[in-house]
């Protein structure tokens, strides 16, 4: 069995730590809050993020980054995108050996436009990194902890590293595939949050199922256009980390991005929504990055562009949807090719 440390005790980090512990691995969760670590260790709960869940008794927690670093042969990075550089800086000073890194966050850094694997490679000492593997797919923490069937993908250019992560996590209710297309998996996982915000807006406007089906379909088309232009495999976007993750994030009440969009569609302002959510809504930062990527690569991304105008230029959601509907006439399939 492996010694694994999960950095981040939010809902997703805790759910994955639970999977690892149930698989028999020596699993330690790191949180920056000492009181949260104490709750996990003493009560075997994480009430803020998984209020109905009893965590395995063999799952332990710490707020000591040094203990986290020295414990692990594999480190799972489950902190929000905006916190990754800061956490890596703390971790770097404490790493004593080479470890395998697995990241499970979904986002792109605005301005630098770096994917998370690129941020990690830039922020960690190369001599302490075995490989960086992406674990991504349609996977709400709330369902994983209930042992509902879930499938995800482990992606790495080194397929042996991806297969090691597959072995770590896979069990009868958590199925893991492998893929060598890191770019496609990361772009699909990040940009589906943008489309989910937009899907929430259409639901908040009470535009119904037709509108949402169109949004998901055309959203996948623009994600694919960008991902392929950046070097991703087009087939990845019809898989779990493309179509699969897009469907679940755009249609589930568990999706914080959908919920945030839904509140925007009902007329709330962005800051009000973020204050009420009380959790990181990755799609907001990623919308800025998507807008910048569309400009950088010269790719048409009308949904992302209109969402950017809603989030950052205070355009009314209905006005943005009307602008999408009144775009120039297009051929459907030809547009997906380019």
Coordinates of N, CA and C in Angstrom, one line a residue, residues 82 197 256-257 259-261 263-264 268-285 311-312:
X82 N -6.1 29.2 -7.6 CA -5.4 30.4 -7.2 C -4.5 30.2 -6.0
X197 N -21.4 27.7 -15.9 CA -21.9 29.0 -15.4 C -23.0 29.6 -16.4
X256 N -21.3 23.8 -8.2 CA -21.2 25.2 -7.7 C -21.2 26.2 -8.8
X257 N -20.6 25.8 -10.0 CA -20.6 26.7 -11.1 C -22.0 26.9 -11.7
X259 N -24.8 26.5 -10.0 CA -25.5 27.2 -8.9 C -25.2 28.7 -9.0
X260 N -24.0 29.1 -9.2 CA -23.6 30.5 -9.3 C -24.2 31.1 -10.5
X261 N -24.2 30.4 -11.6 CA -24.8 30.9 -12.9 C -26.3 31.1 -12.7
X263 N -27.9 31.8 -10.0 CA -28.2 33.1 -9.2 C -28.0 34.3 -10.1
X264 N -27.0 34.3 -10.9 CA -26.7 35.4 -11.9 C -27.9 35.6 -12.8
X268 N -29.0 38.4 -9.5 CA -28.0 38.7 -8.5 C -26.7 39.2 -9.1
X269 N -26.0 40.1 -8.5 CA -24.7 40.5 -9.0 C -23.6 39.5 -8.6
X270 N -22.5 39.6 -9.3 CA -21.4 38.6 -9.2 C -20.9 38.5 -7.7
X271 N -20.6 39.6 -7.1 CA -20.0 39.6 -5.8 C -21.1 39.1 -4.8
X272 N -22.3 39.4 -4.9 CA -23.4 38.8 -4.1 C -23.4 37.3 -4.2
X273 N -23.3 36.8 -5.4 CA -23.3 35.4 -5.6 C -22.1 34.7 -4.9
X274 N -20.9 35.3 -5.1 CA -19.7 34.7 -4.5 C -19.8 34.7 -3.0
X275 N -20.3 35.8 -2.5 CA -20.4 35.9 -1.0 C -21.4 34.8 -0.5
X276 N -22.5 34.6 -1.2 CA -23.5 33.7 -0.8 C -23.0 32.2 -0.9
X277 N -22.2 32.0 -2.0 CA -21.7 30.6 -2.2 C -20.7 30.2 -1.1
X278 N -19.8 31.0 -0.7 CA -18.9 30.7 0.4 C -17.9 29.7 0.0
X279 N -17.8 29.3 -1.3 CA -16.8 28.3 -1.8 C -16.2 28.9 -3.1
X280 N -15.1 28.4 -3.5 CA -14.5 28.9 -4.7 C -15.3 28.4 -5.9
X281 N -15.6 29.4 -6.8 CA -16.3 29.1 -8.0 C -15.2 29.2 -9.1
X282 N -14.6 28.1 -9.5 CA -13.5 28.1 -10.4 C -13.8 28.7 -11.7
X283 N -15.1 28.6 -12.2 CA -15.4 29.0 -13.5 C -15.3 30.5 -13.7
X284 N -15.4 31.3 -12.6 CA -15.3 32.8 -12.8 C -13.9 33.2 -13.2
X285 N -12.8 32.7 -12.5 CA -11.5 33.0 -13.0 C -11.2 32.4 -14.3
X311 N -19.8 38.7 -16.5 CA -19.1 38.7 -15.3 C -18.3 39.9 -15.0
X312 N -17.6 40.4 -16.1 CA -16.6 41.5 -15.9 C -17.0 42.9 -16.5

